[in-house]
Amino acid sequence: MNHLFRHGLLFCLLGFGIFLRFFQLGTESFWSDELMTLYYALAPESWLSVFTHSLLEGETHPWAYHYLLRLMSFFGHGEIIYRFPAALFSSLALYYFYRLLRKFFFLGPGPAKDQALIALTLLIFSHSALWYAQEVRNYSMYLCAFIMAWYYLLHARNGKITWALPCTLILLGNVHFMGTILALWMLCHALYFYKKKILVIENKQSLIYLVVTAVGLLPALGQLFYLTFFNRE
């Protein structure tokens, strides 16, 4: 497969994958789980109470996606408005998934590039990925944040740490409780890189990135702790 054809195929695959995720985005009405997600996001009277309301009501997902939906309400109401973030994050996940594969896994020319395209194709047509790309749920955001965090963590292993790593780790940790565990695991790896002086940026700046990440994970950790030990409903 020559270079030009491969790039053309990549462009077509990404374009078609994005098309599938936005196609007939507002056709289906909201179903029960989507309505519950909107309830946690829109029912509270103030922005601050979105977090406390979810906590007291026993919501089993962190706060980040609820705030995103509340922000989307400024643009109107309806299926397309509230499903747009899921489709957008699912599309962005395709791009970062291919970058992750080419940068760190399928290295080299020829067959390695073809293998990355095959893996991308599987994600593009994944039934679960397509299903959640058009739902008012946090799963597409979780998938995207996980892939991005993994990508920037591996960059950190190569000594290339930027603000993208703490931002994606904080997003990952606050969008899904499984993401909270994964973000902590990745933070431990980043601390290991720091201890071994793999991070070539000034140690002080690298440590600031890691401290900011730890602080950013506290809201989700607090919510998870409360749900585990104090919410008995």
PDB file of C-alpha atoms in Angstrom:
ATOM      1  CA  MET A   1       0.000   0.000   0.000  1.00  0.00           C
ATOM      2  CA  ASN A   2       1.706   3.204  -1.138  1.00  0.00           C
ATOM      3  CA  HIS A   3       2.055   6.342   0.976  1.00  0.00           C
ATOM      4  CA  LEU A   4      -0.480   8.470  -0.912  1.00  0.00           C
ATOM      5  CA  PHE A   5      -3.141   5.762  -0.991  1.00  0.00           C
ATOM      6  CA  ARG A   6      -2.665   5.061   2.726  1.00  0.00           C
ATOM      7  CA  HIS A   7      -3.163   8.725   3.651  1.00  0.00           C
ATOM      8  CA  GLY A   8      -6.202   8.940   1.406  1.00  0.00           C
ATOM      9  CA  LEU A   9      -7.663   5.836   3.023  1.00  0.00           C
ATOM     10  CA  LEU A  10      -6.998   7.258   6.496  1.00  0.00           C
ATOM     11  CA  PHE A  11      -8.761  10.499   5.570  1.00  0.00           C
ATOM     12  CA  CYS A  12     -11.759   8.582   4.187  1.00  0.00           C
ATOM     13  CA  LEU A  13     -11.977   6.292   7.216  1.00  0.00           C
ATOM     14  CA  LEU A  14     -11.891   9.179   9.678  1.00  0.00           C
ATOM     15  CA  GLY A  15     -14.414  11.145   7.620  1.00  0.00           C
ATOM     16  CA  PHE A  16     -16.782   8.184   7.387  1.00  0.00           C
ATOM     17  CA  GLY A  17     -16.365   7.407  11.089  1.00  0.00           C
ATOM     18  CA  ILE A  18     -17.285  10.990  11.992  1.00  0.00           C
ATOM     19  CA  PHE A  19     -20.234  10.865   9.575  1.00  0.00           C
ATOM     20  CA  LEU A  20     -21.578   7.699  11.236  1.00  0.00           C
ATOM     21  CA  ARG A  21     -21.394   9.323  14.658  1.00  0.00           C
ATOM     22  CA  PHE A  22     -23.364  12.400  13.643  1.00  0.00           C
ATOM     23  CA  PHE A  23     -25.777  10.730  11.202  1.00  0.00           C
ATOM     24  CA  GLN A  24     -29.408  11.129  12.357  1.00  0.00           C
ATOM     25  CA  LEU A  25     -28.168  12.348  15.723  1.00  0.00           C
ATOM     26  CA  GLY A  26     -31.541  13.663  16.837  1.00  0.00           C
ATOM     27  CA  THR A  27     -33.826  11.061  15.273  1.00  0.00           C
ATOM     28  CA  GLU A  28     -34.483   8.948  18.354  1.00  0.00           C
ATOM     29  CA  SER A  29     -36.177  10.379  21.435  1.00  0.00           C
ATOM     30  CA  PHE A  30     -34.465  10.386  24.804  1.00  0.00           C
ATOM     31  CA  TRP A  31     -34.699   7.136  26.726  1.00  0.00           C
ATOM     32  CA  SER A  32     -34.758   6.628  30.500  1.00  0.00           C
ATOM     33  CA  ASP A  33     -31.009   6.639  31.233  1.00  0.00           C
ATOM     34  CA  GLU A  34     -30.515   9.753  29.112  1.00  0.00           C
ATOM     35  CA  LEU A  35     -33.344  11.504  30.940  1.00  0.00           C
ATOM     36  CA  MET A  36     -31.786  10.639  34.293  1.00  0.00           C
ATOM     37  CA  THR A  37     -28.456  12.071  33.135  1.00  0.00           C
ATOM     38  CA  LEU A  38     -30.209  15.286  32.071  1.00  0.00           C
ATOM     39  CA  TYR A  39     -32.014  15.388  35.408  1.00  0.00           C
ATOM     40  CA  TYR A  40     -28.740  15.383  37.340  1.00  0.00           C
ATOM     41  CA  ALA A  41     -27.338  18.056  35.021  1.00  0.00           C
ATOM     42  CA  LEU A  42     -30.287  20.452  34.691  1.00  0.00           C
ATOM     43  CA  ALA A  43     -32.509  20.022  37.754  1.00  0.00           C
ATOM     44  CA  PRO A  44     -30.221  21.819  40.254  1.00  0.00           C
ATOM     45  CA  GLU A  45     -30.832  25.554  40.522  1.00  0.00           C
ATOM     46  CA  SER A  46     -27.188  26.617  40.467  1.00  0.00           C
ATOM     47  CA  TRP A  47     -23.925  25.434  38.941  1.00  0.00           C
ATOM     48  CA  LEU A  48     -22.466  24.673  42.361  1.00  0.00           C
ATOM     49  CA  SER A  49     -25.428  22.548  43.350  1.00  0.00           C
ATOM     50  CA  VAL A  50     -24.919  20.255  40.333  1.00  0.00           C
ATOM     51  CA  PHE A  51     -22.148  18.514  42.259  1.00  0.00           C
ATOM     52  CA  THR A  52     -23.913  18.429  45.631  1.00  0.00           C
ATOM     53  CA  HIS A  53     -27.222  17.380  44.072  1.00  0.00           C
ATOM     54  CA  SER A  54     -25.592  14.414  42.312  1.00  0.00           C
ATOM     55  CA  LEU A  55     -23.791  13.483  45.508  1.00  0.00           C
ATOM     56  CA  LEU A  56     -26.890  13.544  47.723  1.00  0.00           C
ATOM     57  CA  GLU A  57     -29.055  11.802  45.119  1.00  0.00           C
ATOM     58  CA  GLY A  58     -26.562   8.922  44.906  1.00  0.00           C
ATOM     59  CA  GLU A  59     -25.581   9.444  41.278  1.00  0.00           C
ATOM     60  CA  THR A  60     -23.104   6.722  40.280  1.00  0.00           C
ATOM     61  CA  HIS A  61     -21.098   8.883  37.872  1.00  0.00           C
ATOM     62  CA  PRO A  62     -18.803  11.848  38.620  1.00  0.00           C
ATOM     63  CA  TRP A  63     -19.693  15.450  37.956  1.00  0.00           C
ATOM     64  CA  ALA A  64     -17.784  16.447  34.781  1.00  0.00           C
ATOM     65  CA  TYR A  65     -20.292  15.275  32.180  1.00  0.00           C
ATOM     66  CA  HIS A  66     -23.186  16.885  34.059  1.00  0.00           C
ATOM     67  CA  TYR A  67     -21.468  20.261  33.925  1.00  0.00           C
ATOM     68  CA  LEU A  68     -20.832  19.817  30.206  1.00  0.00           C
ATOM     69  CA  LEU A  69     -24.530  19.143  29.590  1.00  0.00           C
ATOM     70  CA  ARG A  70     -25.479  22.176  31.669  1.00  0.00           C
ATOM     71  CA  LEU A  71     -23.150  24.244  29.495  1.00  0.00           C
ATOM     72  CA  MET A  72     -24.800  22.831  26.360  1.00  0.00           C
ATOM     73  CA  SER A  73     -28.192  24.027  27.624  1.00  0.00           C
ATOM     74  CA  PHE A  74     -27.119  27.591  26.746  1.00  0.00           C
ATOM     75  CA  PHE A  75     -27.382  26.588  23.076  1.00  0.00           C
ATOM     76  CA  GLY A  76     -30.925  25.279  23.407  1.00  0.00           C
ATOM     77  CA  HIS A  77     -32.667  22.031  24.278  1.00  0.00           C
ATOM     78  CA  GLY A  78     -33.290  18.874  22.318  1.00  0.00           C
ATOM     79  CA  GLU A  79     -31.790  15.588  21.238  1.00  0.00           C
ATOM     80  CA  ILE A  80     -29.182  17.060  18.889  1.00  0.00           C
ATOM     81  CA  ILE A  81     -27.929  19.634  21.406  1.00  0.00           C
ATOM     82  CA  TYR A  82     -27.430  17.173  24.247  1.00  0.00           C
ATOM     83  CA  ARG A  83     -26.119  14.310  22.100  1.00  0.00           C
ATOM     84  CA  PHE A  84     -23.600  16.515  20.296  1.00  0.00           C
ATOM     85  CA  PRO A  85     -20.850  16.175  22.986  1.00  0.00           C
ATOM     86  CA  ALA A  86     -20.979  12.370  22.849  1.00  0.00           C
ATOM     87  CA  ALA A  87     -20.658  12.366  19.052  1.00  0.00           C
ATOM     88  CA  LEU A  88     -17.849  14.917  19.212  1.00  0.00           C
ATOM     89  CA  PHE A  89     -15.832  13.008  21.810  1.00  0.00           C
ATOM     90  CA  SER A  90     -16.384   9.733  19.969  1.00  0.00           C
ATOM     91  CA  SER A  91     -15.041  11.353  16.782  1.00  0.00           C
ATOM     92  CA  LEU A  92     -12.047  12.820  18.592  1.00  0.00           C
ATOM     93  CA  ALA A  93     -11.323   9.376  20.055  1.00  0.00           C
ATOM     94  CA  LEU A  94     -10.869   8.007  16.520  1.00  0.00           C
ATOM     95  CA  TYR A  95      -8.174  10.575  15.744  1.00  0.00           C
ATOM     96  CA  TYR A  96      -6.251  10.047  18.967  1.00  0.00           C
ATOM     97  CA  PHE A  97      -6.617   6.261  18.728  1.00  0.00           C
ATOM     98  CA  TYR A  98      -4.817   6.253  15.386  1.00  0.00           C
ATOM     99  CA  ARG A  99      -2.129   8.636  16.689  1.00  0.00           C
ATOM    100  CA  LEU A 100      -1.624   6.426  19.732  1.00  0.00           C
ATOM    101  CA  LEU A 101      -1.196   3.314  17.611  1.00  0.00           C
ATOM    102  CA  ARG A 102       1.183   4.877  15.102  1.00  0.00           C
ATOM    103  CA  LYS A 103       3.287   6.678  17.685  1.00  0.00           C
ATOM    104  CA  PHE A 104       3.799   3.941  20.242  1.00  0.00           C
ATOM    105  CA  PHE A 105       2.592   0.541  19.026  1.00  0.00           C
ATOM    106  CA  PHE A 106       2.556  -0.005  15.278  1.00  0.00           C
ATOM    107  CA  LEU A 107       5.884   1.616  14.481  1.00  0.00           C
ATOM    108  CA  GLY A 108       7.744   1.644  11.219  1.00  0.00           C
ATOM    109  CA  PRO A 109       6.671   1.620   7.569  1.00  0.00           C
ATOM    110  CA  GLY A 110       4.499  -0.670   5.492  1.00  0.00           C
ATOM    111  CA  PRO A 111       2.718  -3.421   7.462  1.00  0.00           C
ATOM    112  CA  ALA A 112       2.778  -1.477  10.739  1.00  0.00           C
ATOM    113  CA  LYS A 113       0.826   1.395   9.181  1.00  0.00           C
ATOM    114  CA  ASP A 114      -1.643  -1.068   7.679  1.00  0.00           C
ATOM    115  CA  GLN A 115      -2.185  -2.691  11.075  1.00  0.00           C
ATOM    116  CA  ALA A 116      -2.950   0.707  12.603  1.00  0.00           C
ATOM    117  CA  LEU A 117      -5.531   1.342   9.867  1.00  0.00           C
ATOM    118  CA  ILE A 118      -7.135  -2.049  10.510  1.00  0.00           C
ATOM    119  CA  ALA A 119      -7.385  -1.317  14.249  1.00  0.00           C
ATOM    120  CA  LEU A 120      -8.886   2.110  13.490  1.00  0.00           C
ATOM    121  CA  THR A 121     -11.440   0.492  11.184  1.00  0.00           C
ATOM    122  CA  LEU A 122     -12.513  -1.881  13.964  1.00  0.00           C
ATOM    123  CA  LEU A 123     -13.121   1.060  16.300  1.00  0.00           C
ATOM    124  CA  ILE A 124     -14.959   3.037  13.621  1.00  0.00           C
ATOM    125  CA  PHE A 125     -17.475   0.227  13.095  1.00  0.00           C
ATOM    126  CA  SER A 126     -17.600  -0.942  16.708  1.00  0.00           C
ATOM    127  CA  HIS A 127     -21.249  -1.384  17.662  1.00  0.00           C
ATOM    128  CA  SER A 128     -20.717  -0.176  21.236  1.00  0.00           C
ATOM    129  CA  ALA A 129     -18.708   2.869  20.139  1.00  0.00           C
ATOM    130  CA  LEU A 130     -21.386   3.832  17.608  1.00  0.00           C
ATOM    131  CA  TRP A 131     -24.201   3.210  20.092  1.00  0.00           C
ATOM    132  CA  TYR A 132     -22.771   5.417  22.808  1.00  0.00           C
ATOM    133  CA  ALA A 133     -21.680   8.069  20.312  1.00  0.00           C
ATOM    134  CA  GLN A 134     -25.344   9.052  20.055  1.00  0.00           C
ATOM    135  CA  GLU A 135     -26.400   8.804  23.687  1.00  0.00           C
ATOM    136  CA  VAL A 136     -26.562  11.455  26.385  1.00  0.00           C
ATOM    137  CA  ARG A 137     -24.208   9.405  28.517  1.00  0.00           C
ATOM    138  CA  ASN A 138     -20.611   9.894  29.567  1.00  0.00           C
ATOM    139  CA  TYR A 139     -19.122   6.789  27.934  1.00  0.00           C
ATOM    140  CA  SER A 140     -17.833   8.396  24.722  1.00  0.00           C
ATOM    141  CA  MET A 141     -16.231  11.165  26.775  1.00  0.00           C
ATOM    142  CA  TYR A 142     -14.682   8.490  28.999  1.00  0.00           C
ATOM    143  CA  LEU A 143     -13.308   6.587  25.995  1.00  0.00           C
ATOM    144  CA  CYS A 144     -11.817   9.722  24.471  1.00  0.00           C
ATOM    145  CA  ALA A 145     -10.277  10.877  27.753  1.00  0.00           C
ATOM    146  CA  PHE A 146      -8.732   7.440  28.338  1.00  0.00           C
ATOM    147  CA  ILE A 147      -7.139   7.300  24.879  1.00  0.00           C
ATOM    148  CA  MET A 148      -5.852  10.876  25.151  1.00  0.00           C
ATOM    149  CA  ALA A 149      -4.484  10.322  28.670  1.00  0.00           C
ATOM    150  CA  TRP A 150      -2.725   7.154  27.526  1.00  0.00           C
ATOM    151  CA  TYR A 151      -1.248   9.016  24.558  1.00  0.00           C
ATOM    152  CA  TYR A 152       0.116  11.888  26.642  1.00  0.00           C
ATOM    153  CA  LEU A 153       1.330   9.524  29.393  1.00  0.00           C
ATOM    154  CA  LEU A 154       3.479   7.709  26.854  1.00  0.00           C
ATOM    155  CA  HIS A 155       4.740  11.090  25.681  1.00  0.00           C
ATOM    156  CA  ALA A 156       5.735  11.756  29.294  1.00  0.00           C
ATOM    157  CA  ARG A 157       7.636   8.473  29.340  1.00  0.00           C
ATOM    158  CA  ASN A 158       9.682   9.867  26.467  1.00  0.00           C
ATOM    159  CA  GLY A 159      10.309  13.027  28.478  1.00  0.00           C
ATOM    160  CA  LYS A 160       7.685  15.145  26.698  1.00  0.00           C
ATOM    161  CA  ILE A 161       5.314  16.205  29.457  1.00  0.00           C
ATOM    162  CA  THR A 162       2.959  19.160  28.868  1.00  0.00           C
ATOM    163  CA  TRP A 163      -0.218  20.502  30.408  1.00  0.00           C
ATOM    164  CA  ALA A 164      -2.107  18.082  28.156  1.00  0.00           C
ATOM    165  CA  LEU A 165      -1.273  15.210  30.530  1.00  0.00           C
ATOM    166  CA  PRO A 166      -2.747  16.676  33.748  1.00  0.00           C
ATOM    167  CA  CYS A 167      -5.757  18.048  31.835  1.00  0.00           C
ATOM    168  CA  THR A 168      -6.620  14.689  30.272  1.00  0.00           C
ATOM    169  CA  LEU A 169      -5.989  12.795  33.518  1.00  0.00           C
ATOM    170  CA  ILE A 170      -8.273  15.157  35.432  1.00  0.00           C
ATOM    171  CA  LEU A 171     -10.943  14.796  32.741  1.00  0.00           C
ATOM    172  CA  LEU A 172     -10.586  11.005  32.787  1.00  0.00           C
ATOM    173  CA  GLY A 173     -10.830  10.859  36.573  1.00  0.00           C
ATOM    174  CA  ASN A 174     -13.908  13.070  36.783  1.00  0.00           C
ATOM    175  CA  VAL A 175     -15.996  11.635  33.978  1.00  0.00           C
ATOM    176  CA  HIS A 176     -16.271   8.003  35.142  1.00  0.00           C
ATOM    177  CA  PHE A 177     -15.314   6.226  38.360  1.00  0.00           C
ATOM    178  CA  MET A 178     -13.423   3.538  36.465  1.00  0.00           C
ATOM    179  CA  GLY A 179     -11.585   6.454  34.894  1.00  0.00           C
ATOM    180  CA  THR A 180     -10.785   7.678  38.414  1.00  0.00           C
ATOM    181  CA  ILE A 181      -8.976   4.413  39.125  1.00  0.00           C
ATOM    182  CA  LEU A 182      -7.212   4.500  35.752  1.00  0.00           C
ATOM    183  CA  ALA A 183      -6.173   8.129  36.272  1.00  0.00           C
ATOM    184  CA  LEU A 184      -4.664   7.242  39.658  1.00  0.00           C
ATOM    185  CA  TRP A 185      -2.803   4.343  38.064  1.00  0.00           C
ATOM    186  CA  MET A 186      -1.469   6.623  35.316  1.00  0.00           C
ATOM    187  CA  LEU A 187      -0.528   9.259  37.889  1.00  0.00           C
ATOM    188  CA  CYS A 188       1.507   6.633  39.758  1.00  0.00           C
ATOM    189  CA  HIS A 189       3.297   5.813  36.506  1.00  0.00           C
ATOM    190  CA  ALA A 190       4.009   9.497  35.912  1.00  0.00           C
ATOM    191  CA  LEU A 191       5.390   9.785  39.456  1.00  0.00           C
ATOM    192  CA  TYR A 192       7.619   6.821  38.689  1.00  0.00           C
ATOM    193  CA  PHE A 193       8.869   8.598  35.557  1.00  0.00           C
ATOM    194  CA  TYR A 194       9.546  11.662  37.696  1.00  0.00           C
ATOM    195  CA  LYS A 195      11.405   9.662  40.345  1.00  0.00           C
ATOM    196  CA  LYS A 196      13.561   7.979  37.689  1.00  0.00           C
ATOM    197  CA  LYS A 197      14.192  11.408  36.112  1.00  0.00           C
ATOM    198  CA  ILE A 198      12.721  10.223  32.811  1.00  0.00           C
ATOM    199  CA  LEU A 199      10.889  13.541  32.540  1.00  0.00           C
ATOM    200  CA  VAL A 200      13.497  15.760  30.941  1.00  0.00           C
ATOM    201  CA  ILE A 201      11.661  19.010  31.581  1.00  0.00           C
ATOM    202  CA  GLU A 202      12.743  20.782  34.750  1.00  0.00           C
ATOM    203  CA  ASN A 203      11.870  18.518  37.656  1.00  0.00           C
ATOM    204  CA  LYS A 204      10.105  21.362  39.458  1.00  0.00           C
ATOM    205  CA  GLN A 205       7.775  22.012  36.513  1.00  0.00           C
ATOM    206  CA  SER A 206       7.072  18.290  36.068  1.00  0.00           C
ATOM    207  CA  LEU A 207       6.222  17.995  39.758  1.00  0.00           C
ATOM    208  CA  ILE A 208       3.767  20.907  39.437  1.00  0.00           C
ATOM    209  CA  TYR A 209       1.977  19.047  36.640  1.00  0.00           C
ATOM    210  CA  LEU A 210       1.655  15.954  38.812  1.00  0.00           C
ATOM    211  CA  VAL A 211       0.486  17.874  41.900  1.00  0.00           C
ATOM    212  CA  VAL A 212      -2.172  19.672  39.835  1.00  0.00           C
ATOM    213  CA  THR A 213      -3.357  16.277  38.568  1.00  0.00           C
ATOM    214  CA  ALA A 214      -3.641  14.890  42.097  1.00  0.00           C
ATOM    215  CA  VAL A 215      -5.634  17.920  43.257  1.00  0.00           C
ATOM    216  CA  GLY A 216      -7.900  17.714  40.203  1.00  0.00           C
ATOM    217  CA  LEU A 217      -8.817  14.137  41.056  1.00  0.00           C
ATOM    218  CA  LEU A 218      -9.945  14.984  44.596  1.00  0.00           C
ATOM    219  CA  PRO A 219     -13.622  15.785  43.729  1.00  0.00           C
ATOM    220  CA  ALA A 220     -14.142  12.399  42.073  1.00  0.00           C
ATOM    221  CA  LEU A 221     -12.279  10.610  44.855  1.00  0.00           C
ATOM    222  CA  GLY A 222     -14.425  12.372  47.455  1.00  0.00           C
ATOM    223  CA  GLN A 223     -17.620  11.440  45.638  1.00  0.00           C
ATOM    224  CA  LEU A 224     -16.466   7.835  45.249  1.00  0.00           C
ATOM    225  CA  PHE A 225     -15.575   7.654  48.951  1.00  0.00           C
ATOM    226  CA  TYR A 226     -18.986   9.050  49.950  1.00  0.00           C
ATOM    227  CA  LEU A 227     -20.903   6.648  47.706  1.00  0.00           C
ATOM    228  CA  THR A 228     -18.884   3.692  48.966  1.00  0.00           C
ATOM    229  CA  PHE A 229     -19.071   4.303  52.715  1.00  0.00           C
ATOM    230  CA  PHE A 230     -21.964   6.684  53.427  1.00  0.00           C
ATOM    231  CA  ASN A 231     -24.609   6.205  50.754  1.00  0.00           C
ATOM    232  CA  ARG A 232     -26.639   3.207  51.872  1.00  0.00           C
ATOM    233  CA  GLU A 233     -29.649   3.636  49.602  1.00  0.00           C
TER     234      GLU A 233
END
